[in-house]
Amino acid sequence: MNVILMGPPGAGKGTQADLIKANFPIPHISTGDMFRDAVSKGTDLGKEAKKYMDSGQLVPDEVTIGIVEERLAQDDCKKGFLLDGFPRTVKQAEALDRALAQIGKKVEAAIDIYVPEDVLVERISGRISCKNCKAVYHLTFNPPAKAGVCDKCGGELVQRSDDQGEAVKKRLEVYAEQTNPLIEYYEKQGTLHRIDGNRNTMEVFADIKKVMESL
Ligand code: ADP
Ligand code: ADP
Ligand code: ZN
């Protein structure tokens, strides 16, 4: 199962990826998580990525493609993978296709979660996540039992710096410009599945599960 999850910031990719991971035995590869991890560790990659992430821009393709290729070469990806937040540009999609072709694989499903922009802004501005285990909550739609504390591990819940201020608007613009063309890209390949993400989490997941089970 080689699957990619697409959708604008706030569409619910991370939330759905957690459910997919619990139901299908494939690793979840999120480029956003990989970059945030590098930033928090203060590595060279993190220092480079932070410049772009803070302003809501994409990290350059060469950097991003490199870390994904390295990750896909690891053993646990032999049985398949769930890519979340990659590809985000046509260049990245082409590089992914080339890298997979070299090992006799291809993208089997591109799942695009679509949500109206006003709902995206509401979701992004209320998103909080655990500093420790990275679990994602929402102040209104999915609040923790105790304010500021992770239900799963007791860790501290914080807001992402790029979920505030100008970076939110910029990310939505960048998505419309640079990532939307991928819908046509995968439609042409015959692998596109569009899912209405403006429903409750389990309804969205039921449709994604059907797609995954059909592979
Ligand atoms: P969201 O969950 O809001 O869609 P992500 O966590 O996927 O956001 O990404 C956060 C930031 O990390 C992006 O704004 C961008 O700067 C960087 N990033 C993540 N994935 C990519 C990618 N495939 N290409 C370039 N930059 C990326
Ligand atoms: P993405 O990874 O696409 O940026 P997330 O999965 O982090 O999106 O979700 C963004 C925010 O919206 C989070 O606060 C999450 O709890 C909330 N959320 C996710 N799915 C839904 C849904 N179906 N209904 C309401 N809120 C949701
Ligand atoms: Zn936690």
Coordinates of C-alpha atoms and ligand atoms in Angstrom, one line a residue:
M1 CA 0.0 0.0 0.0
N2 CA 1.7 3.2 -1.2
V3 CA -0.6 6.0 -0.4
I4 CA -0.3 9.8 -0.2
L5 CA -2.6 12.1 1.8
M6 CA -3.1 15.6 0.4
G7 CA -5.2 18.5 1.6
P8 CA -4.6 22.1 2.7
P9 CA -3.3 23.0 6.2
G10 CA -6.0 22.1 8.7
A11 CA -7.8 19.6 6.4
G12 CA -7.3 16.8 9.0
K13 CA -4.4 14.9 7.4
G14 CA -2.6 14.3 10.7
T15 CA -5.8 13.3 12.4
Q16 CA -6.7 10.8 9.7
A17 CA -3.1 9.5 9.5
D18 CA -3.3 8.5 13.1
L19 CA -6.5 6.5 12.4
I20 CA -5.0 4.9 9.3
K21 CA -1.9 4.0 11.2
A22 CA -4.0 2.2 13.8
N23 CA -5.8 0.2 11.1
F24 CA -3.2 -0.5 8.5
P25 CA 0.3 -1.7 9.0
I26 CA 2.2 1.0 7.1
P27 CA 4.5 3.7 8.5
H28 CA 3.2 7.3 8.6
I29 CA 5.7 9.7 7.1
S30 CA 4.9 13.4 7.7
T31 CA 7.4 15.9 6.3
G32 CA 6.0 18.6 8.6
D33 CA 6.7 16.4 11.6
M34 CA 10.2 15.6 10.3
F35 CA 11.0 19.3 9.9
R36 CA 9.5 20.2 13.4
D37 CA 11.6 17.4 14.9
A38 CA 14.7 18.8 13.2
V39 CA 13.9 22.3 14.4
S40 CA 13.5 21.2 18.0
K41 CA 16.8 19.3 17.9
G42 CA 18.5 22.3 16.4
T43 CA 20.1 20.3 13.5
D44 CA 21.4 22.0 10.3
L45 CA 18.3 20.7 8.5
G46 CA 16.2 22.3 11.3
K47 CA 17.9 25.6 11.1
E48 CA 17.4 25.7 7.3
A49 CA 13.8 24.6 7.4
K50 CA 12.8 27.0 10.2
K51 CA 13.4 30.1 8.0
Y52 CA 10.7 28.9 5.6
M53 CA 8.3 27.4 8.1
D54 CA 8.0 30.5 10.3
S55 CA 6.8 32.6 7.3
G56 CA 4.5 29.9 5.9
Q57 CA 6.7 29.2 2.9
L58 CA 7.6 25.8 1.6
V59 CA 11.1 24.4 2.4
P60 CA 13.0 24.2 -1.0
D61 CA 12.3 21.1 -3.1
E62 CA 15.9 19.8 -3.1
V63 CA 16.0 19.7 0.7
T64 CA 12.5 18.1 1.0
I65 CA 13.0 15.5 -1.7
G66 CA 16.3 14.5 -0.2
I67 CA 14.9 13.7 3.3
V68 CA 11.9 11.8 1.8
E69 CA 14.0 9.7 -0.4
E70 CA 16.2 8.8 2.5
R71 CA 13.2 7.9 4.6
L72 CA 11.6 5.8 1.9
A73 CA 14.8 3.7 1.6
Q74 CA 14.4 2.5 5.2
D75 CA 13.3 -1.1 5.8
D76 CA 9.9 -0.4 7.3
C77 CA 8.7 1.2 3.9
K78 CA 9.1 -2.1 2.1
K79 CA 5.5 -3.0 2.9
G80 CA 4.2 0.4 1.8
F81 CA 3.9 3.9 3.3
L82 CA 1.5 6.7 4.0
L83 CA 3.0 10.1 3.0
D84 CA 1.4 13.1 4.7
G85 CA 2.2 16.6 3.5
F86 CA 4.4 15.3 0.7
P87 CA 4.4 15.9 -2.3
R88 CA 3.4 19.6 -2.2
T89 CA 4.8 20.7 -5.6
V90 CA 4.7 19.1 -9.0
K91 CA 8.5 18.8 -8.8
Q92 CA 8.2 16.8 -5.6
A93 CA 5.5 14.5 -7.2
E94 CA 7.8 13.9 -10.2
A95 CA 10.8 13.1 -8.0
L96 CA 8.7 10.7 -6.0
D97 CA 7.4 8.9 -9.1
R98 CA 11.0 8.6 -10.3
A99 CA 12.3 7.3 -7.0
L100 CA 9.5 4.8 -6.8
A101 CA 9.9 3.6 -10.4
Q102 CA 13.6 2.8 -9.7
I103 CA 12.5 0.2 -7.1
G104 CA 9.5 -1.0 -9.1
K105 CA 6.9 0.8 -7.1
K106 CA 4.3 3.5 -7.7
V107 CA 1.8 5.7 -5.9
E108 CA -1.4 3.6 -5.7
A109 CA -3.7 6.2 -4.2
A110 CA -3.6 9.9 -3.8
I111 CA -6.3 10.9 -1.2
D112 CA -7.2 14.5 -1.3
I113 CA -9.2 15.8 1.7
Y114 CA -11.0 19.0 0.8
V115 CA -12.5 21.5 3.3
P116 CA -13.8 25.1 2.8
E117 CA -11.4 27.9 3.6
D118 CA -13.3 29.4 6.5
V119 CA -13.4 26.0 8.2
L120 CA -9.7 25.5 7.7
V121 CA -9.0 28.8 9.4
E122 CA -11.2 27.8 12.4
R123 CA -9.4 24.4 12.6
I124 CA -5.9 25.9 12.4
S125 CA -6.5 28.7 14.9
G126 CA -7.8 26.2 17.5
R127 CA -5.2 23.5 16.9
I128 CA -3.0 22.5 19.9
S129 CA -0.7 19.6 20.2
C130 CA 1.3 17.6 22.8
K131 CA 4.9 18.7 23.2
N132 CA 5.8 15.2 24.2
C133 CA 3.8 12.6 22.1
K134 CA 2.6 15.1 19.3
A135 CA -1.1 14.1 19.7
V136 CA -3.3 16.7 18.1
Y137 CA -6.3 18.4 19.7
H138 CA -8.6 21.3 19.0
L139 CA -9.7 23.8 21.6
T140 CA -13.4 23.5 20.5
F141 CA -13.8 20.5 18.2
N142 CA -11.6 18.0 20.1
P143 CA -10.6 19.4 23.5
P144 CA -8.5 17.4 26.0
A145 CA -10.2 16.3 29.3
K146 CA -8.1 18.8 31.2
A147 CA -7.1 22.1 29.6
G148 CA -3.5 22.3 28.5
V149 CA -2.8 18.6 29.4
C150 CA -2.5 15.7 27.0
D151 CA -5.0 12.9 27.6
K152 CA -2.6 10.3 26.3
C153 CA 0.6 11.1 28.1
G154 CA 0.1 14.1 30.5
G155 CA 2.4 16.2 28.3
E156 CA 2.0 20.0 27.8
L157 CA -0.3 21.1 25.0
V158 CA 1.0 24.0 22.9
Q159 CA 0.1 25.9 19.8
R160 CA 2.4 25.7 16.7
S161 CA 4.1 29.1 16.0
D162 CA 3.0 28.9 12.3
D163 CA -0.6 28.4 13.3
Q164 CA -0.7 32.0 14.5
G165 CA -0.7 35.4 12.6
E166 CA 0.3 36.0 9.0
A167 CA 1.8 32.5 8.5
V168 CA -1.7 31.0 8.4
K169 CA -2.8 33.1 5.5
K170 CA 0.5 32.6 3.7
R171 CA 0.3 28.8 4.0
L172 CA -3.2 28.7 2.5
E173 CA -2.0 30.9 -0.4
V174 CA 1.0 28.8 -1.0
Y175 CA -1.2 25.7 -1.0
A176 CA -3.6 27.1 -3.6
E177 CA -0.6 28.1 -5.8
Q178 CA 1.8 25.3 -5.5
T179 CA 0.0 22.2 -4.3
N180 CA -3.4 22.5 -6.0
P181 CA -1.9 21.6 -9.4
L182 CA -1.2 18.1 -7.9
I183 CA -4.9 17.3 -8.0
E184 CA -4.7 17.3 -11.8
Y185 CA -1.4 15.5 -11.7
Y186 CA -2.9 12.5 -9.9
E187 CA -6.2 12.7 -11.7
K188 CA -4.3 12.1 -14.9
Q189 CA -2.6 9.1 -13.3
G190 CA -6.0 7.7 -12.3
T191 CA -5.0 7.5 -8.7
L192 CA -6.9 10.5 -7.3
H193 CA -9.6 10.0 -4.6
R194 CA -11.3 13.2 -3.3
I195 CA -12.8 13.0 0.2
D196 CA -15.2 15.6 1.7
G197 CA -13.3 16.6 4.9
N198 CA -16.0 18.9 6.3
R199 CA -17.7 16.1 8.3
N200 CA -16.9 14.5 11.6
T201 CA -13.6 12.7 11.9
M202 CA -15.0 9.2 11.8
E203 CA -17.2 9.9 8.8
V204 CA -14.2 11.1 6.9
F205 CA -12.2 8.1 8.0
A206 CA -14.9 5.6 6.9
D207 CA -14.5 6.9 3.3
I208 CA -10.7 6.8 3.5
K209 CA -10.8 3.3 4.9
K210 CA -12.9 2.2 1.9
V211 CA -10.3 3.5 -0.5
M212 CA -7.5 1.8 1.4
E213 CA -9.3 -1.5 1.5
S214 CA -9.9 -1.3 -2.3
L215 CA -6.1 -1.3 -3.0
Ligands
ADP1 P1 -0.1 21.4 7.9 O1 -0.3 20.2 8.8 O2 -0.6 22.6 8.5 O3 -0.5 21.1 6.5 P2 2.7 20.6 7.9 O4 2.9 20.2 9.3 O5 2.5 19.5 6.8 O6 1.5 21.6 7.8 O7 3.9 21.5 7.4 C1 4.4 22.6 8.1 C2 5.5 23.3 7.3 O8 6.6 22.5 7.0 C3 5.0 23.9 6.0 O9 4.4 25.1 6.1 C4 6.4 23.9 5.2 O10 7.1 25.1 5.6 C5 7.1 22.7 5.7 N1 6.8 21.5 4.9 C6 6.1 20.4 5.2 N2 6.0 19.5 4.2 C7 6.7 20.1 3.1 C8 6.9 19.8 1.8 N3 6.5 18.6 1.3 N4 7.6 20.7 1.0 C9 8.0 21.8 1.5 N5 7.8 22.2 2.7 C10 7.2 21.4 3.6
ADP2 P1 -3.6 18.8 9.0 O1 -2.6 17.8 9.4 O2 -4.2 18.6 7.7 O3 -3.0 20.2 9.1 P2 -4.9 18.2 11.6 O4 -5.2 16.8 11.5 O5 -3.8 18.7 12.4 O6 -4.8 18.8 10.0 O7 -6.3 19.0 12.0 C1 -6.3 20.4 12.1 C2 -7.2 20.7 13.4 O8 -8.5 20.4 13.1 C3 -6.8 20.0 14.6 O9 -7.0 20.8 15.7 C4 -7.8 18.8 14.7 O10 -8.1 18.4 16.0 C5 -9.0 19.4 14.0 N1 -9.8 18.4 13.2 C6 -9.3 17.4 12.4 N2 -10.3 16.8 11.8 C7 -11.4 17.4 12.2 C8 -12.8 17.2 11.8 N3 -13.2 16.2 11.0 N4 -13.7 18.0 12.4 C9 -13.3 19.0 13.3 N5 -12.1 19.2 13.6 C10 -11.1 18.4 13.1
ZN3 ZN 0.9 13.5 24.8

